[in-house]
Amino acid sequence: MNLELRHLRVVCAIAETGSVTKAASTLGLAQPALTAQLQRIERTLGGPLFERDRRGARPTALGELVLARARVLLPAMKGLQDEAARLAGAGDAPRRYRFGGVNSPILGRLVHRLAAEQPQAQLTTYASWSVDELAQLVAGGRLDYALTGVCGDSTPSADYGLSWREVAVDPVMVLLPEIHPLSGRDEVALADLRHEQWVAAPGDGCFGDCFAAACARAGFTPRKVYEADVRGCIDLVDAGEAVALCQATFRPVAGLVTRRLVGAPLRWRLMLGWHPESPAARMADLVLETALAAYTDALAPHPAYLAWLLRNPAFGVRRPAAAWAGRGVRTA
């Protein structure tokens, strides 16, 4: 048997988890299959790589040697694959835009505008609940751009070397059924929702530290929080079982209303990210301008919110500027 990179990943997984059983779970393999694979690897290398007993698996001297080399080879190969993916298609091939989005309110309008302006362009989309997953895919050359959001003054992780620009800043709103006692108000105090149950979609959003901190400042701890997909969130609110946070440009739904929170205790910043050394970086300014236009399009069904934005210039669309200077966020 020839030793392959996948075999080195097996050895690393066993060493990192300290157990063949745990490594099998991590790798998505059956434990007997992983044990048999380890035995084949050990026969190829000429000796046992791990001492195994009831306390787990510990590398032998041979295992330590293999691990030392694997921990150099695997990242190097990953880096080679990522660089190759970023450079692929950098020539005169038809223009390509590969977008990833986290519950983005403007993805559809952005794609529509690009498709209308560049009919020959190749446009694809990818959905994920995780900002980190999208950043990894962009850094690895598998996506060109990430449309994500961050709560408050937080910033996307700098671990992936992406450039990030603000598209817009919106106050986070609350989604209520029309029959809710507070639905007649233009604004609702967060403290007035202290007895409510809440529902949130999975993934990165304001239902982490930001929401808990805002509730604490309002003098309460939120009651039960359901988790559901977007359709499930709407159904739970419509049934009167829960209320939800939502973006200001949330598409109107019959029987539900969105209301601003008094004092805008939560803010959602819509971000566009790309890798500064990728072919996509050359088109980043164009994509950013198109994203800004798509956000403006998204305001059309919300005349009341648009009027509020005119009175509150700290919110709304962000034109390219030095807004990120000094914030520790890489900009193109």
XYZ file of N, CA and C in Angstrom, residues 125-300:
528
model
N -24.507 30.733 -6.198
C -24.708 31.111 -4.789
C -24.571 29.884 -3.906
N -24.189 30.132 -2.672
C -24.030 29.066 -1.685
C -24.549 29.595 -0.353
N -25.363 28.808 0.329
C -25.951 29.234 1.600
C -25.287 28.514 2.764
N -25.039 29.244 3.829
C -24.498 28.656 5.046
C -24.937 29.506 6.224
N -25.120 28.876 7.360
C -25.445 29.610 8.586
C -24.187 30.135 9.268
N -23.011 29.729 8.804
C -21.761 30.024 9.506
C -20.914 31.039 8.749
N -20.594 32.163 9.397
C -19.701 33.147 8.797
C -18.314 32.546 8.600
N -17.847 31.777 9.590
C -16.512 31.184 9.491
C -16.421 30.215 8.320
N -17.476 29.430 8.078
C -17.442 28.506 6.948
C -17.306 29.278 5.635
N -18.070 30.352 5.490
C -17.988 31.137 4.265
C -16.609 31.772 4.111
N -16.067 32.277 5.216
C -14.730 32.875 5.148
C -13.686 31.840 4.739
N -13.806 30.628 5.259
C -12.884 29.563 4.878
C -12.991 29.251 3.388
N -14.213 29.198 2.877
C -14.415 28.892 1.464
C -13.861 29.998 0.566
N -14.010 31.248 0.997
C -13.434 32.345 0.220
C -11.907 32.282 0.288
N -11.363 32.074 1.488
C -9.904 31.998 1.642
C -9.329 30.838 0.840
N -10.082 29.751 0.728
C -9.627 28.581 -0.011
C -9.907 28.635 -1.502
N -10.486 29.746 -1.980
C -10.725 29.895 -3.410
C -11.956 29.180 -3.923
N -12.813 28.701 -3.043
C -14.018 27.982 -3.473
C -15.227 28.910 -3.618
N -15.132 30.097 -3.026
C -16.093 31.172 -3.244
C -15.305 32.441 -3.541
N -15.958 33.391 -4.213
C -15.311 34.661 -4.504
C -15.642 35.731 -3.470
N -16.886 35.744 -3.014
C -17.343 36.784 -2.102
C -18.244 36.176 -1.022
N -18.190 36.761 0.171
C -19.083 36.368 1.256
C -19.932 37.567 1.654
N -21.233 37.368 1.715
C -22.163 38.371 2.228
C -22.610 37.907 3.605
N -22.167 38.612 4.627
C -22.456 38.192 5.987
C -22.907 39.394 6.802
N -23.242 39.139 8.037
C -23.583 40.218 8.949
C -22.902 40.010 10.285
N -22.669 41.107 10.992
C -22.109 41.040 12.341
C -22.929 41.949 13.237
N -22.990 41.593 14.490
C -23.828 42.322 15.440
C -22.999 43.373 16.170
N -23.571 44.561 16.346
C -22.912 45.605 17.115
C -21.593 46.024 16.503
N -20.572 46.157 17.342
C -19.255 46.583 16.883
C -18.314 45.414 16.643
N -18.837 44.192 16.680
C -17.978 43.032 16.435
C -17.513 43.031 14.980
N -16.458 42.280 14.704
C -15.899 42.210 13.365
C -15.745 40.751 12.969
N -15.782 40.446 11.671
C -15.525 39.074 11.242
C -14.119 38.649 11.653
N -13.936 37.358 11.807
C -12.635 36.833 12.205
C -11.546 37.264 11.221
N -10.388 37.639 11.781
C -9.240 38.015 10.947
C -8.389 36.809 10.575
N -8.801 35.608 10.999
C -7.971 34.415 10.806
C -7.806 34.032 9.341
N -8.707 34.495 8.474
C -8.709 34.017 7.096
C -8.130 35.016 6.110
N -7.693 36.171 6.592
C -7.018 37.130 5.734
C -7.899 37.813 4.719
N -9.200 37.913 4.977
C -10.103 38.535 4.000
C -10.172 40.043 4.191
N -10.516 40.727 3.130
C -10.864 42.145 3.186
C -12.371 42.252 3.391
N -12.797 43.141 4.295
C -14.222 43.309 4.591
C -14.608 44.773 4.440
N -15.767 45.003 3.868
C -16.338 46.352 3.773
C -17.790 46.336 4.241
N -18.175 47.412 4.910
C -19.567 47.583 5.320
C -20.419 47.939 4.113
N -21.565 47.288 3.995
C -22.563 47.668 2.994
C -23.612 48.576 3.632
N -24.069 48.197 4.825
C -25.104 48.984 5.498
C -25.114 48.643 6.982
N -25.690 49.539 7.762
C -25.901 49.317 9.199
C -27.381 49.542 9.474
N -28.024 48.553 10.084
C -29.455 48.640 10.376
C -29.711 48.357 11.849
N -30.743 48.996 12.419
C -31.176 48.569 13.744
C -31.877 47.220 13.633
N -31.632 46.346 14.597
C -32.344 45.071 14.629
C -33.759 45.329 15.133
N -34.738 44.699 14.475
C -36.139 44.908 14.832
C -36.727 43.652 15.466
N -37.949 43.771 15.929
C -38.647 42.628 16.503
C -39.830 42.276 15.609
N -40.024 40.986 15.404
C -41.122 40.474 14.578
C -42.236 39.991 15.501
N -43.441 40.553 15.297
C -44.595 40.258 16.151
C -45.787 39.841 15.297
N -46.699 39.046 15.866
C -47.971 38.825 15.167
C -48.819 40.095 15.228
N -49.644 40.309 14.230
C -50.472 41.517 14.201
C -51.366 41.637 15.423
N -51.743 40.507 16.019
C -52.652 40.531 17.171
C -51.923 40.762 18.480
N -50.602 40.914 18.444
C -49.841 41.130 19.672
C -50.217 42.475 20.275
N -50.328 42.575 21.606
C -50.726 43.850 22.241
C -49.804 45.018 21.919
N -48.545 44.751 21.559
C -47.596 45.830 21.277
C -47.472 46.145 19.787
N -48.214 45.441 18.961
C -48.046 45.604 17.518
C -48.494 46.969 17.013
N -49.323 47.675 17.770
C -49.801 48.986 17.340
C -48.793 50.096 17.544
N -47.715 49.827 18.251
C -46.708 50.857 18.492
C -45.723 50.934 17.323
N -45.158 52.135 17.116
C -44.095 52.276 16.127
C -42.787 51.701 16.651
N -42.564 51.859 17.952
C -41.373 51.346 18.600
C -41.772 50.590 19.864
N -40.986 49.551 20.173
C -41.266 48.723 21.350
C -40.024 48.700 22.226
N -40.189 48.960 23.507
C -39.069 48.868 24.438
C -38.728 47.399 24.655
N -37.442 47.075 24.637
C -37.028 45.688 24.840
C -37.540 45.167 26.181
N -37.564 46.032 27.204
C -38.044 45.605 28.521
C -39.504 45.169 28.486
N -40.291 45.723 27.561
C -41.703 45.346 27.457
C -41.878 43.946 26.884
N -40.788 43.349 26.400
C -40.839 41.989 25.851
C -40.239 40.974 26.821
N -40.076 41.354 28.071
C -39.369 40.491 29.031
C -40.116 39.199 29.333
N -41.425 39.177 29.127
C -42.194 37.959 29.412
C -42.375 37.073 28.180
N -41.802 37.477 27.065
C -41.996 36.730 25.821
C -41.043 35.539 25.714
N -41.473 34.546 24.937
C -40.567 33.519 24.459
C -40.040 33.960 23.096
N -38.831 33.492 22.757
C -38.164 33.950 21.546
C -37.858 32.780 20.625
N -37.668 33.089 19.360
C -37.243 32.068 18.401
C -36.150 32.675 17.523
N -35.161 31.860 17.195
C -34.033 32.339 16.385
C -33.631 31.262 15.395
N -33.132 31.689 14.242
C -32.558 30.760 13.275
C -31.159 30.372 13.742
N -30.659 29.206 13.342
C -29.326 28.792 13.768
C -28.241 29.650 13.137
N -27.027 29.510 13.634
C -25.892 30.194 13.043
C -25.538 31.476 13.755
N -24.701 32.282 13.090
C -24.184 33.510 13.675
C -25.235 34.603 13.575
N -25.459 35.305 14.673
C -26.452 36.363 14.674
C -26.461 37.070 16.015
N -27.491 37.868 16.251
C -27.554 38.660 17.481
C -28.055 37.869 18.681
N -28.428 36.594 18.486
C -28.947 35.832 19.614
C -27.812 35.221 20.437
N -26.639 35.792 20.383
C -25.546 35.353 21.236
C -25.334 36.372 22.323
N -24.093 36.790 22.471
C -23.752 37.709 23.549
C -24.458 39.049 23.420
N -24.653 39.542 22.196
C -25.268 40.870 22.008
C -26.672 40.926 22.593
N -27.493 39.921 22.261
C -28.880 39.906 22.723
C -28.939 39.749 24.240
N -28.143 38.829 24.780
C -28.136 38.624 26.233
C -27.725 39.894 26.957
N -26.711 40.592 26.414
C -26.248 41.821 27.051
C -27.319 42.914 26.969
N -27.995 43.010 25.820
C -29.048 44.017 25.672
C -30.194 43.750 26.650
N -30.564 42.476 26.805
C -31.623 42.130 27.759
C -31.193 42.451 29.187
N -29.927 42.172 29.510
C -29.434 42.477 30.854
C -29.500 43.978 31.123
N -29.136 44.778 30.112
C -29.232 46.233 30.298
C -30.673 46.677 30.480
N -31.603 45.922 29.866
C -33.031 46.247 30.009
C -33.621 45.662 31.291
N -32.827 44.938 32.062
C -33.255 44.470 33.373
C -33.899 43.104 33.424
N -33.647 42.244 32.422
C -34.241 40.909 32.468
C -33.365 39.905 31.737
N -33.660 38.646 31.998
C -33.030 37.534 31.290
C -34.081 36.917 30.381
N -33.784 36.719 29.092
C -34.813 36.197 28.180
C -35.284 34.813 28.598
N -36.566 34.575 28.393
C -37.139 33.261 28.650
C -36.697 32.302 27.556
N -37.386 31.205 27.436
C -37.023 30.149 26.496
C -36.788 30.690 25.086
N -35.724 30.170 24.431
C -35.405 30.523 23.052
C -35.507 29.273 22.193
N -36.456 29.254 21.275
C -36.555 28.157 20.307
C -35.513 28.357 19.201
N -35.132 27.274 18.554
C -34.295 27.368 17.351
C -35.038 26.710 16.205
N -35.101 27.408 15.075
C -35.807 26.879 13.903
C -35.238 27.545 12.656
N -35.536 26.956 11.483
C -35.158 27.640 10.251
C -36.076 28.850 10.066
N -35.833 29.629 9.013
C -36.581 30.879 8.844
C -38.078 30.620 8.749
N -38.458 29.575 8.003
C -39.878 29.254 7.884
C -40.468 28.884 9.244
N -39.710 28.110 10.025
C -40.175 27.733 11.353
C -40.291 28.927 12.282
N -39.360 29.881 12.159
C -39.442 31.095 12.973
C -40.729 31.862 12.670
N -41.023 32.010 11.384
C -42.238 32.725 10.983
C -43.472 32.015 11.527
N -43.492 30.690 11.431
C -44.653 29.937 11.905
C -44.853 30.086 13.412
N -43.757 30.057 14.170
C -43.868 30.183 15.624
C -44.351 31.574 16.024
N -43.890 32.614 15.310
C -44.374 33.960 15.594
C -45.840 34.087 15.193
N -46.181 33.558 14.030
C -47.560 33.630 13.557
C -48.516 32.920 14.504
N -48.042 31.833 15.122
C -48.885 31.079 16.061
C -49.000 31.761 17.422
N -48.216 32.832 17.625
C -48.249 33.513 18.913
C -47.430 32.816 19.979
N -46.600 31.863 19.585
C -45.803 31.097 20.545
C -44.519 31.817 20.925
N -44.040 32.708 20.041
C -42.767 33.383 20.289
C -42.724 34.682 19.499
N -41.741 35.515 19.825
C -41.404 36.682 19.014
C -39.971 36.483 18.537
N -39.547 37.273 17.565
C -38.225 37.053 16.971
C -37.551 38.376 16.656
N -36.241 38.357 16.679
C -35.486 39.470 16.118
C -35.460 39.316 14.596
N -35.419 40.418 13.888
C -35.350 40.338 12.423
C -34.602 41.543 11.881
N -34.146 41.424 10.654
C -33.473 42.530 9.998
C -34.490 43.576 9.551
N -34.022 44.799 9.443
C -34.925 45.903 9.099
C -35.535 45.732 7.718
N -34.835 45.033 6.824
C -35.349 44.829 5.470
C -36.033 43.472 5.314
N -36.445 42.885 6.438
C -37.184 41.620 6.393
C -38.425 41.786 5.528
N -38.609 40.863 4.588
C -39.722 40.973 3.652
C -41.062 40.852 4.391
N -42.000 41.785 4.167
C -43.281 41.741 4.876
C -44.006 40.407 4.680
N -44.591 39.899 5.757
C -45.332 38.644 5.751
C -46.738 38.927 6.266
N -47.751 38.415 5.573
C -49.136 38.643 5.988
C -49.349 38.136 7.407
N -49.961 38.968 8.229
C -50.280 38.589 9.599
C -49.195 38.913 10.605
N -48.020 39.374 10.133
C -46.918 39.720 11.026
C -46.509 41.169 10.794
N -45.896 41.775 11.808
C -45.403 43.141 11.688
C -43.993 43.218 12.264
N -43.197 44.124 11.730
C -41.876 44.402 12.308
C -41.932 45.755 13.001
N -41.308 45.831 14.159
C -41.298 47.068 14.925
C -39.874 47.370 15.403
N -39.515 48.651 15.376
C -38.211 49.051 15.875
C -38.154 48.891 17.389
N -36.970 48.621 17.905
C -36.750 48.588 19.344
C -36.319 49.980 19.805
N -36.892 50.471 20.872
C -36.589 51.813 21.364
C -35.092 51.939 21.646
N -34.485 52.991 21.076
C -33.073 53.240 21.320
C -32.127 52.398 20.492
N -32.658 51.547 19.601
C -31.821 50.680 18.759
C -30.736 49.986 19.571
N -31.115 49.149 20.546
C -30.101 48.501 21.393
C -29.258 47.460 20.661
N -29.727 47.013 19.487
C -28.983 46.040 18.695
C -28.833 46.572 17.273
N -27.621 46.466 16.735
C -27.352 46.914 15.368
C -26.789 45.748 14.564
N -27.179 45.675 13.293
C -26.716 44.613 12.392
C -25.976 45.261 11.242
N -24.696 44.882 11.075
C -23.863 45.445 10.012
C -23.705 44.419 8.908
N -24.181 44.757 7.725
C -24.083 43.887 6.557
C -22.712 44.085 5.924
N -21.977 42.974 5.717
C -20.591 43.025 5.270
C -20.393 42.250 3.966
N -19.457 42.735 3.153
C -19.016 42.021 1.959
C -17.533 41.725 2.130
N -17.163 40.453 1.933
C -15.771 40.062 2.101
C -15.226 39.338 0.882
N -13.904 39.473 0.650
C -13.224 38.779 -0.444
C -11.757 38.620 -0.052
N -11.046 37.771 -0.777
C -9.622 37.600 -0.506
C -8.841 38.600 -1.351
N -7.962 39.394 -0.722
C -7.286 40.462 -1.471
C -6.308 39.957 -2.528
N -5.901 38.685 -2.478
C -4.960 38.158 -3.465
C -5.636 37.267 -4.505
N -6.955 37.244 -4.518
C -7.685 36.411 -5.470
C -8.047 37.210 -6.709
N -8.356 36.520 -7.825
C -8.846 37.237 -9.006
C -10.086 38.071 -8.717
N -10.911 37.619 -7.750
C -12.136 38.353 -7.414
C -11.849 39.742 -6.868
N -10.650 39.957 -6.319
C -10.324 41.261 -5.750
C -10.370 42.363 -6.812
N -10.076 42.002 -8.076
C -10.092 43.003 -9.139
C -11.494 43.570 -9.371
N -12.506 42.765 -9.062
C -13.887 43.190 -9.299
C -14.589 43.600 -8.009
N -13.845 43.681 -6.898
C -14.476 43.928 -5.601
C -15.186 45.278 -5.543
N -14.569 46.321 -6.119
C -15.217 47.641 -6.082
C -16.547 47.622 -6.831
N -16.575 46.947 -7.982
C -17.818 46.841 -8.744
C -18.871 46.075 -7.957
N -18.468 44.962 -7.347
C -19.419 44.161 -6.582
C -19.921 44.943 -5.373
N -19.023 45.697 -4.727
C -19.446 46.503 -3.581
C -20.473 47.554 -4.003
N -20.219 48.243 -5.122
C -21.181 49.238 -5.600
C -22.522 48.591 -5.935
N -22.476 47.385 -6.501
C -23.710 46.683 -6.833
C -24.436 46.257 -5.564
N -23.689 45.865 -4.544
C -24.298 45.499 -3.259
C -24.970 46.708 -2.618
N -24.338 47.865 -2.701
C -24.949 49.085 -2.169
C -26.262 49.394 -2.894
N -26.260 49.226 -4.216
C -27.486 49.454 -4.982
C -28.555 48.419 -4.629
N -28.127 47.169 -4.416
C -29.083 46.119 -4.050
C -29.716 46.404 -2.692
N -28.925 46.942 -1.758
C -29.491 47.322 -0.455
C -30.535 48.416 -0.624
N -30.234 49.401 -1.458
C -31.207 50.471 -1.718
C -32.486 49.897 -2.313
N -32.344 48.926 -3.225
C -33.521 48.257 -3.785
C -34.350 47.594 -2.684
N -33.646 47.006 -1.705
C -34.340 46.264 -0.653
C -35.172 47.169 0.250
N -34.916 48.468 0.215
C -35.671 49.396 1.059
C -37.040 49.734 0.477
N -37.248 49.477 -0.806
C -38.483 49.900 -1.473
C -39.754 49.396 -0.783
